Amino acid sequence: MSADRAAHVTASVVVPTGTTAADAVAQAGLPTHGPKAIVVVRDPGGDLRDLSWAADADTEVEPVAMDSPDGLNVLRHSTAHVMAQAVQDLYPEAKLGIGPPIENGFYYDFDVAAPFTPDDLAKIEKRMREIVKSGQRFSRRVYSSLEEAKAELASEPYKLELVDVKGDGVDTSEVMEVGGGELSVYDNLAADSDKRCWSDLCRGPHLPSTRLIGAFKLMRSAAAYWRGSEANPQLQRVYGTAWPAKDQLKDHLRLLEEAAKRDHRKLGSELDLFSFPEEIGSGLAVFHPKGGILRREMEGYSRLRHEESGYEFVNSPHITKAKLFETSGHLTWFAEGMYPPMDLEGAQYYLKPMNCPFHILIFRSRGRSYRELPLRLFEFGTVYRYEKSGVVHGLTRVRGLTMDDAHIFCSKEQMAGELKSLLRFVLDLLADYGLSDFYLELSTRDDTKAKFVGGFEEWEEATEALRQAAEESGLDLVPDPGGAAFYGPKISVQAKDAIGRTWQMSTIQVDFQLPPRFGLEYQAADGTRQRPIMIHRALFGSIERFVGVMTEHYAGAFPAWLAPVQAVCIPIRDDHVDYMNDFAASLRAERIRVEVDASDDRMQKKIRNAQQQKIPFMIIAGDQDVEAGTVSFRYRDGSQRNGVPLEEARAHVLEVVRSRANEGPSAA
RNA sequence: GCCGCCUUAGCUCAGUCGGUUAGAGCGGUGCUCUCGUAAAGCACAGGUCGUCGGUUCGAUUCCGACAGGCGGCUCCA
């Protein structure tokens, strides 16, 4: 049981034979309304049941409160139903898709003639309020047969399709509409009569009443493919959020605002870090001087760590003749992700979408001995990928990117150890940049799907080695069956940022495809020729994405060691400029990035400017400080340290920067 | 790539129901002010209203295509 869930567990109650869960909850004196209301119960089999569920034998159940993770899902799922009812009230021709709860909210898909406008959403929201207020009851009903279900759902083509999918025995566990051993429908009944207002094919469970929906808001509408496939028609998806109480909705909206303030695209231009000039093309960034410093610092520290960990640095060109990518197989399986070729002197050249083939050629440039393994080749390699126009997004999804890419060539025997130390290395390095909350995803082969390269045993061995490395890290490991590339399984490191959003960072991938394609081999101790195992890995993913993630993680207030400008000296009057220049020069001599603001702004304005630029140290001096031979610090958090002797001030800045501390600085 | 929305000064945004000189704040430049912890004052410069085409006597405004952006879907470092 997760800690999250444990915190919400209420002592179990017994539902006596022939009575309902609601009776038992009321009997136990548990809340039945308000944000902490018990909305469903968990039966001994672990399934969630409506409060109207009746026991056919004395049954011990666990009451589930609305503000628990399961309770929130129920709330949001029920709110999705309310929304669908509102939509069909207002747009009777709308056909229903699916409407599950998601993180922080829910969505529902509709087939409508025209997409929803913001005005439509406002109308839908208004209608939803009426429904919520009217206190409709959710009532479960089970279809006695497939035919009965189909007859009732005759006007809902998508629901019919779901019923049939279920009939096919396909796993539909992720579809809320159908599940378990029966087909059920939820009727919304008017509060004071048993009049049926609306129904939806659904496995439930649901809130007892719409009145329990404390707060909700429709967020946006967008198109989504039916059942997630590009080949299917697009439905209109409406996203909403729902909470047990109004304050929680407010908090959630505040969090979204906070996230918007951290948006690296916005901060990127505010802090003059990078831009995407239209003239260059979509998804192609230029880094301005300040963004350039960020990259240089990030790359520099990474280089240092790689050097210490036995990596060798290589370089490779950005374009190559087609043959290389024919050999590697990229042109057969990655062509749609590549820029089209250019014809030169009778040959076709391609921009490289990946670095691996180049590193392979370096491995193959001469005979290799087992004594050289593991051979770790590292490069900040810039690659170009033709991303579909709709997916390009800030720095996190671009068409030109620089990977901190390495390929490790090792023997089969070395693989497990190498993976283990590699994962440790990855996590340590990310932690040095201030990311510390991780989980891992293990992407494995899905045997029911596409073809795979390599034998079953190779896959097993590599997957096991990855799994062991992951497990030894002690981090949560989320399986991602079928997520592997066809040439090998992988671990990806997901990092949570300062406000809890997760980003895919590093990937560690075992490759069975390329070594044989390029005929790689080395000479073993016994004189035989062996094929090396190849591991691909990128820690930042791409420098561009990493800059974006760091920007959002720190909300632009970078740690002093990364900050493009580490200190600004602010003279209070013109005649303090020389004093500040001298002090700045003494810092600059220690490679501190320091500026003196000698503009004719008032010092309050200079502080405001430095604050907005999120500069770690503001160093101020006026008459008092000049006379005393001191300076005064103001930090980003507004805290101050006044009258610090010059030598001490200098040592303080150096200490904070050189420690690569990711917190502060602050006087606090 | 698909669906919807958006594009006016370096930035954030007004505005034009199709009609002489398109506005504001910030930012920039100049001058005045010389000031102790988040915005001193004044003045000036800056826009062929994303691009191309169409409709019209006349288009920044209406229509279309394209480019770029935003939110999703699919995909992904």
XYZ file of C-alpha atoms (C1' of nucleotides) in Angstrom:
745
model
C 0.000 0.000 0.000
C 1.376 3.374 -0.886
C 1.915 5.924 1.841
C -0.539 8.129 0.014
C -3.284 5.598 0.335
C -2.359 4.539 3.845
C -2.915 8.097 5.027
C -6.517 7.887 3.963
C -7.447 4.473 5.282
C -10.388 4.479 7.598
C -11.070 1.636 9.957
C -13.043 -1.012 8.125
C -16.732 -1.542 8.725
C -18.865 -4.623 8.401
C -21.794 -4.644 6.027
C -24.284 -7.091 7.484
C -26.109 -9.478 5.175
C -28.914 -7.869 3.255
C -27.965 -4.292 4.067
C -26.067 -1.759 1.974
C -22.653 -0.255 2.355
C -24.371 3.093 2.899
C -26.189 1.654 5.920
C -22.940 0.425 7.419
C -21.179 3.737 6.796
C -24.042 5.625 8.434
C -24.107 3.139 11.296
C -20.402 3.701 11.892
C -21.014 7.439 12.083
C -18.695 8.186 9.166
C -19.214 11.396 7.167
C -21.745 11.151 4.350
C -21.471 14.645 3.032
C -18.761 17.285 2.712
C -15.224 16.924 1.340
C -14.376 13.935 3.530
C -17.557 12.013 2.802
C -17.281 8.297 2.319
C -18.231 7.828 -1.336
C -17.521 4.151 -2.050
C -16.189 1.109 -0.229
C -13.473 -1.367 -1.085
C -14.622 -4.980 -0.802
C -12.399 -7.817 0.428
C -11.482 -8.579 -3.187
C -10.077 -5.074 -3.540
C -12.858 -3.872 -5.854
C -14.526 -0.545 -5.264
C -18.298 -0.707 -4.735
C -21.041 1.876 -4.737
C -22.563 2.737 -1.379
C -25.786 1.187 -2.660
C -23.981 -2.137 -2.962
C -25.645 -4.764 -0.809
C -23.845 -7.669 0.805
C -25.200 -11.199 0.414
C -23.157 -12.235 3.443
C -21.623 -10.255 6.308
C -18.738 -8.471 4.617
C -15.946 -6.384 5.970
C -15.283 -3.398 3.715
C -12.976 -0.425 3.773
C -14.755 2.934 3.502
C -13.165 5.185 0.872
C -13.289 8.929 1.474
C -13.734 11.361 -1.385
C -10.416 13.074 -0.683
C -8.416 9.842 -0.948
C -6.763 8.963 -4.270
C -9.484 6.412 -5.070
C -12.187 8.758 -3.859
C -10.901 11.534 -6.089
C -11.044 9.229 -9.071
C -14.649 8.384 -8.272
C -15.487 12.078 -7.850
C -13.903 12.949 -11.172
C -15.439 10.048 -12.982
C -18.855 11.068 -11.699
C -18.206 14.668 -12.710
C -17.385 13.407 -16.203
C -20.841 11.816 -16.272
C -22.421 15.084 -15.208
C -20.590 16.837 -18.002
C -21.727 14.283 -20.570
C -25.290 14.686 -19.408
C -24.978 18.466 -19.720
C -23.529 18.128 -23.202
C -26.324 15.855 -24.363
C -28.913 18.164 -22.813
C -27.522 21.071 -24.792
C -26.457 19.167 -27.905
C -28.801 16.183 -28.258
C -26.979 14.979 -31.377
C -23.694 14.553 -29.491
C -22.549 10.928 -29.390
C -20.621 9.678 -26.395
C -17.059 8.409 -26.495
C -15.338 7.593 -23.225
C -15.034 9.682 -20.078
C -12.462 8.542 -17.525
C -10.865 10.314 -14.564
C -7.303 11.485 -15.136
C -4.742 13.151 -12.927
C -6.418 16.150 -11.283
C -9.528 15.835 -13.381
C -11.387 14.043 -16.094
C -12.331 14.249 -19.731
C -15.139 13.062 -21.907
C -15.030 12.559 -25.678
C -17.962 13.524 -27.875
C -18.740 13.173 -31.531
C -20.360 16.487 -32.408
C -20.926 18.274 -35.709
C -18.904 21.333 -34.707
C -16.056 21.627 -32.206
C -16.882 23.243 -28.870
C -16.104 26.929 -28.497
C -15.205 28.629 -25.206
C -18.792 29.895 -25.161
C -20.033 26.337 -25.455
C -17.863 25.314 -22.512
C -19.350 28.118 -20.424
C -22.851 26.900 -21.300
C -21.957 23.325 -20.484
C -20.467 24.391 -17.182
C -23.634 26.303 -16.318
C -25.796 23.282 -17.096
C -23.476 21.116 -15.003
C -23.968 23.403 -12.019
C -27.701 22.949 -12.316
C -27.321 19.187 -12.426
C -24.939 19.125 -9.466
C -27.255 21.325 -7.459
C -30.305 19.217 -8.266
C -28.729 16.301 -6.423
C -29.236 13.534 -8.931
C -28.493 10.059 -7.652
C -26.192 7.658 -9.494
C -27.897 4.318 -9.729
C -26.314 1.130 -10.994
C -28.200 -1.256 -13.243
C -26.887 -4.443 -14.841
C -27.850 -5.492 -18.350
C -29.213 -9.001 -18.403
C -27.764 -9.674 -21.816
C -25.567 -8.327 -24.551
C -28.668 -7.877 -26.660
C -30.377 -5.758 -24.057
C -27.328 -3.532 -23.833
C -27.131 -3.193 -27.589
C -30.801 -2.345 -27.883
C -30.540 0.395 -25.300
C -27.318 1.768 -26.786
C -28.612 1.691 -30.370
C -28.130 5.442 -30.751
C -24.640 5.457 -29.267
C -22.332 3.975 -31.923
C -19.143 4.309 -29.901
C -20.618 2.653 -26.846
C -21.849 -0.152 -29.061
C -18.342 -0.607 -30.306
C -17.084 -0.863 -26.722
C -19.671 -3.504 -25.926
C -18.479 -5.482 -28.923
C -14.834 -5.008 -28.030
C -15.622 -6.421 -24.621
C -17.415 -9.313 -26.274
C -14.201 -10.046 -28.157
C -12.472 -10.740 -24.873
C -9.997 -7.914 -25.399
C -8.545 -6.458 -22.232
C -10.558 -3.321 -21.613
C -9.372 -2.680 -18.109
C -8.311 0.841 -18.943
C -11.718 1.701 -20.332
C -14.055 2.805 -17.584
C -17.104 2.008 -19.618
C -16.922 -1.727 -19.432
C -15.214 -4.127 -17.135
C -15.591 -7.011 -14.782
C -17.817 -9.879 -15.666
C -20.945 -7.894 -16.441
C -22.194 -4.983 -18.472
C -23.557 -2.245 -16.294
C -25.179 1.102 -16.824
C -25.447 4.049 -14.465
C -28.722 5.942 -14.410
C -28.893 9.456 -13.079
C -32.120 9.696 -11.092
C -33.807 12.925 -10.059
C -33.482 13.645 -6.353
C -37.157 13.664 -5.434
C -38.581 11.205 -7.913
C -37.114 8.153 -9.560
C -37.233 9.878 -12.909
C -34.304 8.774 -15.040
C -32.538 11.922 -16.335
C -29.636 10.325 -18.155
C -27.742 7.026 -18.428
C -24.322 5.892 -19.453
C -22.729 2.542 -20.064
C -20.233 2.324 -17.241
C -18.612 -0.067 -14.841
C -18.561 2.531 -12.038
C -18.445 2.991 -9.178
C -19.892 6.435 -8.658
C -20.731 8.963 -5.989
C -24.113 8.416 -4.398
C -25.214 11.926 -5.420
C -24.083 14.744 -7.680
C -24.387 17.003 -4.658
C -21.070 15.665 -3.370
C -19.255 17.328 -6.275
C -17.764 20.217 -4.357
C -16.014 22.146 -7.093
C -15.232 21.669 -10.744
C -14.205 23.629 -13.775
C -14.022 22.875 -17.470
C -10.506 23.561 -18.654
C -10.280 23.191 -22.409
C -11.486 21.260 -25.373
C -9.377 19.594 -28.016
C -9.645 16.887 -30.598
C -8.667 13.344 -29.741
C -8.653 10.219 -31.867
C -11.264 7.633 -30.982
C -9.563 4.899 -29.032
C -6.243 6.640 -29.488
C -5.591 5.668 -33.066
C -4.726 8.044 -35.870
C -6.729 5.810 -38.187
C -9.934 6.515 -36.261
C -12.183 9.561 -36.431
C -11.447 12.512 -34.179
C -13.807 13.277 -31.343
C -14.035 16.474 -29.357
C -12.548 15.990 -25.921
C -13.503 18.309 -23.093
C -11.118 18.400 -20.134
C -12.221 19.372 -16.663
C -10.959 19.341 -13.125
C -12.974 18.420 -10.033
C -12.350 18.608 -6.292
C -14.164 17.782 -3.061
C -14.089 21.441 -1.975
C -13.788 24.886 -3.528
C -10.509 25.642 -1.760
C -8.904 22.615 -3.345
C -9.983 23.795 -6.771
C -8.486 27.189 -6.002
C -5.233 25.608 -4.890
C -5.133 23.575 -8.063
C -5.707 26.639 -10.245
C -2.994 28.445 -8.322
C -0.619 25.591 -9.025
C -1.411 25.880 -12.724
C -0.670 29.592 -12.546
C 2.599 28.820 -10.806
C 3.432 26.340 -13.557
C 2.625 28.959 -16.183
C 5.012 31.375 -14.501
C 7.730 28.752 -14.708
C 7.129 28.061 -18.361
C 10.604 27.891 -19.856
C 9.392 29.428 -23.110
C 8.275 32.534 -21.245
C 11.307 32.629 -18.940
C 13.570 31.959 -21.902
C 12.698 35.286 -23.453
C 12.326 37.190 -20.177
C 15.786 36.112 -19.055
C 17.231 36.447 -22.570
C 18.321 32.800 -22.690
C 17.204 31.570 -26.105
C 14.710 32.145 -28.883
C 13.167 30.393 -31.849
C 13.485 32.827 -34.747
C 10.785 32.147 -37.276
C 13.334 32.659 -40.020
C 15.236 29.558 -38.946
C 12.274 27.248 -38.713
C 10.037 25.500 -36.250
C 11.787 23.670 -33.441
C 15.207 25.191 -34.076
C 16.543 27.238 -31.185
C 19.297 29.802 -30.929
C 20.920 30.300 -27.543
C 21.680 33.880 -26.558
C 24.775 34.709 -24.508
C 23.047 34.017 -21.189
C 21.566 30.750 -22.406
C 24.995 29.975 -23.788
C 26.490 30.301 -20.312
C 23.897 27.903 -18.943
C 24.755 25.356 -21.588
C 28.460 25.832 -21.095
C 28.196 25.316 -17.338
C 25.931 22.309 -17.663
C 28.066 20.725 -20.340
C 31.296 21.609 -18.566
C 30.361 19.918 -15.347
C 29.019 16.914 -17.220
C 32.292 16.612 -19.170
C 34.236 16.692 -15.958
C 32.151 13.911 -14.436
C 32.350 11.815 -17.573
C 36.083 12.193 -17.675
C 36.311 10.998 -14.078
C 34.144 8.010 -14.946
C 36.234 6.620 -17.738
C 34.584 8.100 -20.801
C 36.555 9.129 -23.851
C 35.489 12.090 -25.908
C 34.835 11.860 -29.614
C 33.390 14.065 -32.315
C 31.430 13.308 -35.435
C 30.004 15.320 -38.321
C 26.388 16.375 -38.728
C 25.842 14.823 -42.131
C 26.717 11.548 -43.755
C 26.186 9.614 -46.932
C 23.049 7.500 -47.067
C 24.986 4.255 -46.871
C 25.732 4.694 -43.176
C 22.069 4.930 -42.284
C 21.223 2.074 -44.642
C 23.675 -0.101 -42.767
C 22.407 1.043 -39.389
C 18.826 0.465 -40.479
C 17.716 4.016 -39.707
C 16.581 4.544 -43.270
C 14.230 1.618 -43.023
C 12.793 2.237 -39.572
C 13.434 5.893 -38.810
C 13.142 7.521 -42.241
C 10.000 9.466 -41.359
C 11.921 11.051 -38.496
C 14.759 12.195 -40.758
C 15.153 15.301 -42.887
C 15.083 14.432 -46.579
C 18.441 13.864 -48.282
C 20.508 16.339 -50.269
C 22.091 15.236 -53.510
C 25.756 16.085 -53.828
C 28.245 14.749 -56.403
C 26.012 11.831 -57.200
C 25.635 10.783 -53.574
C 22.834 11.333 -51.106
C 23.712 12.956 -47.804
C 21.512 12.967 -44.716
C 21.496 15.087 -41.591
C 22.089 12.695 -38.744
C 19.151 11.878 -36.463
C 21.325 9.813 -34.106
C 24.979 9.575 -33.191
C 25.329 5.841 -32.767
C 26.556 4.850 -36.239
C 29.403 7.340 -36.025
C 30.581 6.006 -32.702
C 30.389 2.532 -34.120
C 32.689 3.527 -36.948
C 35.131 4.828 -34.369
C 34.983 1.477 -32.564
C 35.499 -0.303 -35.867
C 38.313 1.950 -37.065
C 40.818 -0.635 -35.905
C 40.919 -4.050 -34.314
C 39.704 -4.021 -30.735
C 40.922 -6.080 -27.821
C 38.972 -7.236 -24.797
C 41.503 -5.222 -22.810
C 39.897 -2.026 -24.150
C 36.425 -2.931 -22.913
C 34.277 -1.425 -21.728
C 34.970 1.270 -24.270
C 32.908 4.343 -23.479
C 32.651 6.925 -26.249
C 31.045 10.221 -25.372
C 29.969 13.170 -27.485
C 27.767 16.198 -27.240
C 26.367 15.251 -30.598
C 23.948 17.501 -32.418
C 21.262 15.650 -34.321
C 18.333 16.706 -36.459
C 14.978 15.021 -36.452
C 12.011 15.853 -38.567
C 9.389 16.027 -35.820
C 5.793 16.290 -36.894
C 4.715 19.906 -36.870
C 2.145 19.442 -34.131
C 4.548 18.046 -31.564
C 7.264 20.691 -31.544
C 7.189 22.308 -28.121
C 9.594 24.850 -26.657
C 12.927 23.277 -25.830
C 11.427 19.996 -24.742
C 10.619 18.870 -28.257
C 12.750 20.383 -30.976
C 14.008 19.459 -34.422
C 17.655 20.215 -33.782
C 19.058 18.916 -30.513
C 22.334 18.117 -28.870
C 22.426 14.828 -27.053
C 24.920 14.114 -24.303
C 25.292 10.822 -26.015
C 27.532 7.935 -25.176
C 27.855 4.428 -26.478
C 29.411 1.794 -24.353
C 30.898 -1.259 -25.992
C 31.389 -4.103 -23.579
C 31.469 -7.860 -23.337
C 28.407 -9.874 -22.405
C 29.944 -10.562 -19.022
C 30.481 -6.878 -18.375
C 26.953 -5.827 -19.285
C 25.237 -6.255 -15.916
C 27.970 -4.497 -13.967
C 28.179 -1.753 -16.510
C 24.430 -1.108 -16.386
C 24.486 -0.994 -12.638
C 27.318 1.511 -12.365
C 25.874 3.487 -15.231
C 22.536 3.935 -13.501
C 24.302 5.053 -10.327
C 26.315 7.512 -12.381
C 23.178 8.899 -14.033
C 21.317 9.433 -10.794
C 24.308 11.006 -9.053
C 24.886 13.386 -11.903
C 21.242 14.461 -12.128
C 21.268 15.007 -8.367
C 24.234 17.350 -8.756
C 22.011 19.516 -10.927
C 19.379 19.597 -8.215
C 17.011 16.850 -9.335
C 16.528 14.307 -6.613
C 13.056 12.834 -6.937
C 13.208 10.001 -9.447
C 11.450 6.902 -10.589
C 12.431 4.469 -13.278
C 10.554 2.986 -16.157
C 11.563 -0.349 -17.602
C 10.493 -0.659 -21.214
C 10.308 -4.237 -22.279
C 9.421 -6.235 -25.319
C 5.813 -6.951 -26.063
C 5.759 -10.340 -27.727
C 2.261 -9.932 -29.069
C 3.234 -6.940 -31.137
C 5.692 -5.971 -33.868
C 8.824 -7.852 -34.738
C 11.949 -7.648 -32.676
C 15.608 -7.972 -33.433
C 17.630 -10.447 -31.437
C 16.876 -13.739 -29.827
C 14.552 -14.317 -26.932
C 17.417 -15.232 -24.619
C 19.395 -12.102 -25.417
C 16.342 -10.042 -24.587
C 15.754 -11.912 -21.366
C 19.344 -11.440 -20.309
C 19.445 -7.735 -21.095
C 16.031 -7.084 -19.571
C 17.072 -8.920 -16.421
C 20.316 -6.961 -16.226
C 18.380 -3.710 -16.580
C 15.830 -4.812 -14.026
C 18.506 -5.761 -11.526
C 20.306 -2.474 -11.959
C 17.000 -0.672 -11.511
C 16.036 -2.644 -8.443
C 19.394 -2.122 -6.801
C 18.911 1.617 -7.163
C 16.077 1.326 -4.669
C 13.850 3.567 -6.767
C 10.301 2.832 -7.798
C 10.291 0.827 -10.988
C 7.312 1.201 -13.289
C 6.953 -1.467 -15.938
C 6.345 -0.280 -19.468
C 5.539 -3.462 -21.358
C 5.812 -3.097 -25.080
C 7.590 0.226 -24.708
C 10.951 -1.057 -25.870
C 12.393 -0.094 -29.214
C 12.548 -3.126 -31.473
C 16.306 -3.324 -31.082
C 16.487 -3.588 -27.316
C 14.977 -2.945 -23.868
C 15.597 0.263 -21.960
C 15.402 2.008 -18.623
C 14.319 5.591 -18.579
C 14.805 7.896 -15.620
C 11.820 10.105 -14.847
C 12.584 13.095 -12.678
C 10.096 15.151 -10.711
C 10.694 18.871 -10.662
C 10.173 21.407 -7.893
C 6.417 21.454 -8.357
C 5.971 17.751 -8.861
C 5.792 17.457 -12.616
C 7.670 14.544 -14.139
C 10.031 14.775 -17.064
C 11.646 11.938 -18.903
C 15.351 12.543 -18.607
C 17.863 9.832 -19.163
C 17.562 6.673 -21.159
C 19.756 3.621 -20.933
C 19.233 1.187 -23.743
C 20.697 -2.143 -24.707
C 21.100 -2.613 -28.464
C 21.098 -5.980 -30.224
C 20.708 -4.507 -33.630
C 23.740 -2.434 -34.479
C 26.702 -4.623 -33.463
C 25.787 -7.384 -35.930
C 24.704 -4.923 -38.615
C 28.134 -3.337 -38.522
C 29.890 -6.629 -37.900
C 31.460 -5.367 -34.688
C 33.880 -7.630 -32.917
C 36.783 -7.688 -30.551
C 39.422 -10.243 -29.790
C 38.824 -12.045 -26.524
C 41.437 -13.349 -24.076
C 41.165 -16.821 -25.576
C 41.905 -15.478 -29.038
C 38.369 -15.871 -30.357
C 36.501 -13.023 -31.973
C 33.481 -11.916 -30.001
C 30.649 -9.554 -30.657
C 30.446 -6.658 -28.186
C 27.244 -5.591 -26.454
C 26.329 -2.007 -27.110
C 24.645 0.297 -24.599
C 23.200 3.644 -25.672
C 22.729 6.257 -23.041
C 21.906 9.938 -22.777
C 21.662 11.563 -19.368
C 20.226 14.970 -20.095
C 18.266 13.458 -22.940
C 19.177 16.558 -24.862
C 20.900 19.687 -23.675
C 18.014 21.717 -25.019
C 15.441 19.774 -23.061
C 17.642 19.831 -19.986
C 17.953 23.606 -20.144
C 14.162 23.724 -20.409
C 13.649 21.391 -17.458
C 16.214 23.212 -15.330
C 14.559 26.519 -16.151
C 11.169 25.243 -15.024
C 12.577 23.390 -12.024
C 14.278 26.524 -10.700
C 11.636 28.884 -12.108
C 14.531 30.739 -13.722
C 16.254 31.300 -10.354
C 19.251 29.124 -11.177
C 21.725 28.008 -8.539
C 24.632 30.401 -8.314
C 27.023 28.046 -10.138
C 24.693 27.913 -13.158
C 23.317 31.448 -13.129
C 24.286 33.374 -16.263
C 24.951 36.456 -14.140
C 26.001 35.458 -10.655
C 26.220 38.863 -9.038
C 25.199 42.418 -9.771
C 26.932 45.258 -7.999
C 24.633 48.171 -7.289
C 26.195 51.513 -6.426
C 23.773 53.764 -4.601
C 25.111 56.939 -6.188
C 27.352 57.608 -9.181
C 30.340 58.210 -6.987
C 30.126 54.674 -5.599
C 30.673 53.152 -9.035
C 34.456 53.020 -8.771
C 34.248 51.250 -5.433
C 31.902 48.686 -6.952
C 34.053 48.329 -10.054
C 37.042 47.470 -7.892
C 35.098 44.894 -5.949
C 33.613 43.435 -9.130
C 37.067 43.165 -10.653
C 38.256 41.185 -7.642
C 35.385 38.740 -8.160
C 35.885 38.622 -11.889
C 39.503 37.660 -11.285
C 38.098 34.533 -9.601
C 35.920 33.804 -12.671
C 32.739 35.048 -11.053
C 30.233 36.385 -13.585
C 29.597 39.791 -12.124
C 28.225 43.037 -13.519
C 28.163 46.568 -12.184
C 24.912 48.399 -12.769
C 26.222 51.890 -13.513
C 23.038 53.003 -15.253
C 21.355 56.181 -14.044
C 18.387 54.258 -12.649
C 17.725 54.748 -8.954
C 19.052 51.958 -6.792
C 15.541 50.706 -6.034
C 15.042 50.222 -9.735
C 18.374 48.461 -10.073
C 17.348 46.074 -7.342
C 14.062 45.460 -9.055
C 15.835 44.754 -12.340
C 18.277 42.354 -10.702
C 15.414 40.711 -8.860
C 13.492 40.189 -12.086
C 16.582 38.743 -13.690
C 16.723 36.371 -10.681
C 20.371 37.131 -10.013
C 21.691 35.239 -6.947
C 23.744 38.038 -5.378
C 22.919 41.723 -5.322
C 25.885 43.539 -3.871
C 25.126 47.074 -2.748
C 27.361 49.885 -1.578
C 26.709 53.516 -0.648
C 28.389 55.999 1.628
C 28.112 53.807 4.723
C 29.639 50.763 3.049
C 32.367 52.715 1.308
C 33.415 54.348 4.550
C 33.416 51.053 6.425
C 35.087 49.084 3.626
C 32.124 46.760 3.388
C 29.329 45.783 1.004
C 25.723 44.780 1.620
C 24.123 41.679 0.194
C 20.544 41.323 -0.931
C 19.530 37.883 -2.066
C 16.791 36.742 -4.432
C 14.522 35.824 -1.539
C 14.674 39.426 -0.297
C 16.865 38.627 2.695
C 19.835 40.903 3.457
C 23.297 40.827 5.004
C 24.567 44.319 5.468
C 28.020 45.699 6.178
C 30.042 42.630 5.182
C 33.805 43.332 4.977
C 35.097 43.094 1.396
C 37.311 40.053 1.941
C 34.555 38.161 3.691
C 32.065 39.148 0.991
C 34.361 37.904 -1.722
C 34.960 34.603 0.069
C 31.216 34.213 0.588
C 30.418 34.551 -3.127
C 33.227 32.195 -4.079
C 32.144 29.634 -1.522
C 28.535 29.569 -2.698
C 29.457 29.379 -6.376
C 32.202 26.796 -6.007
C 30.218 24.553 -3.717
C 27.742 24.171 -6.595
C 25.013 24.402 -3.966
C 21.617 24.239 -5.570
C 19.833 26.055 -2.752
C 19.984 29.735 -1.988
C 22.002 31.855 -1.492
C 20.140 33.579 1.306
C 20.825 35.341 4.579
C 18.213 33.127 6.186
C 0.592 14.819 -39.489
C -4.750 15.614 -37.388
C -8.547 19.064 -34.747
C -9.496 23.923 -32.678
C -7.718 28.714 -31.535
C -4.109 32.647 -32.222
C -0.385 36.250 -35.007
C -0.931 44.653 -34.309
C 6.260 48.311 -31.958
C 11.879 44.448 -28.951
C 7.969 42.515 -24.948
C 2.716 42.462 -22.967
C -1.632 44.071 -24.990
C -5.723 48.018 -26.729
C -8.014 49.233 -31.412
C -9.982 49.304 -36.518
C -18.789 47.217 -37.400
C -13.818 47.800 -44.566
C -12.517 54.529 -45.175
C -7.377 60.358 -44.383
C -2.160 60.831 -39.297
C -2.977 52.541 -35.735
C -2.681 53.596 -29.480
C -0.823 52.308 -24.208
C 2.551 50.311 -20.565
C 7.251 48.142 -20.176
C 11.885 48.076 -22.815
C 15.385 51.453 -25.916
C 17.783 56.456 -26.714
C 18.615 61.572 -24.821
C 18.240 65.210 -20.940
C 17.178 66.450 -15.717
C 17.541 64.111 -10.834
C 22.383 61.616 -7.209
C 18.952 58.745 -4.371
C 20.239 52.672 1.258
C 17.049 47.305 -0.412
C 11.142 45.579 -6.057
C 9.529 50.987 -10.811
C 12.265 59.242 -10.246
C 10.610 63.000 -14.081
C 10.431 64.872 -19.040
C 11.286 64.202 -24.190
C 12.308 61.328 -28.535
C 12.671 57.143 -31.689
C 10.217 52.638 -32.983
C 4.771 49.390 -36.700
C 4.206 48.497 -45.200
C -0.971 45.324 -38.337
C 3.044 37.275 -39.848
C 3.737 36.274 -45.563
C 1.530 35.670 -50.307
C -2.877 35.732 -53.127
C -8.226 36.894 -53.724
C -12.847 39.991 -53.028
C -13.534 45.462 -53.078
C -13.367 52.165 -55.501
C -10.521 51.121 -50.999
C -8.075 45.465 -46.815
C -4.400 45.693 -40.785
C -9.964 44.577 -40.730
C -13.572 39.920 -45.120
C -12.043 35.029 -47.795
C -8.084 31.405 -49.086
C -3.226 29.298 -48.939
C 1.337 29.207 -46.482
C 4.583 30.204 -42.200
C 5.022 30.626 -37.004
C 2.771 30.038 -32.160
C -0.779 27.951 -28.312
C -3.946 23.710 -26.365
C -4.817 18.660 -27.140
C -4.490 13.768 -30.066
C -0.900 10.506 -32.341
C 4.399 10.225 -31.803
C 8.863 11.101 -28.885
C 15.168 12.740 -26.203
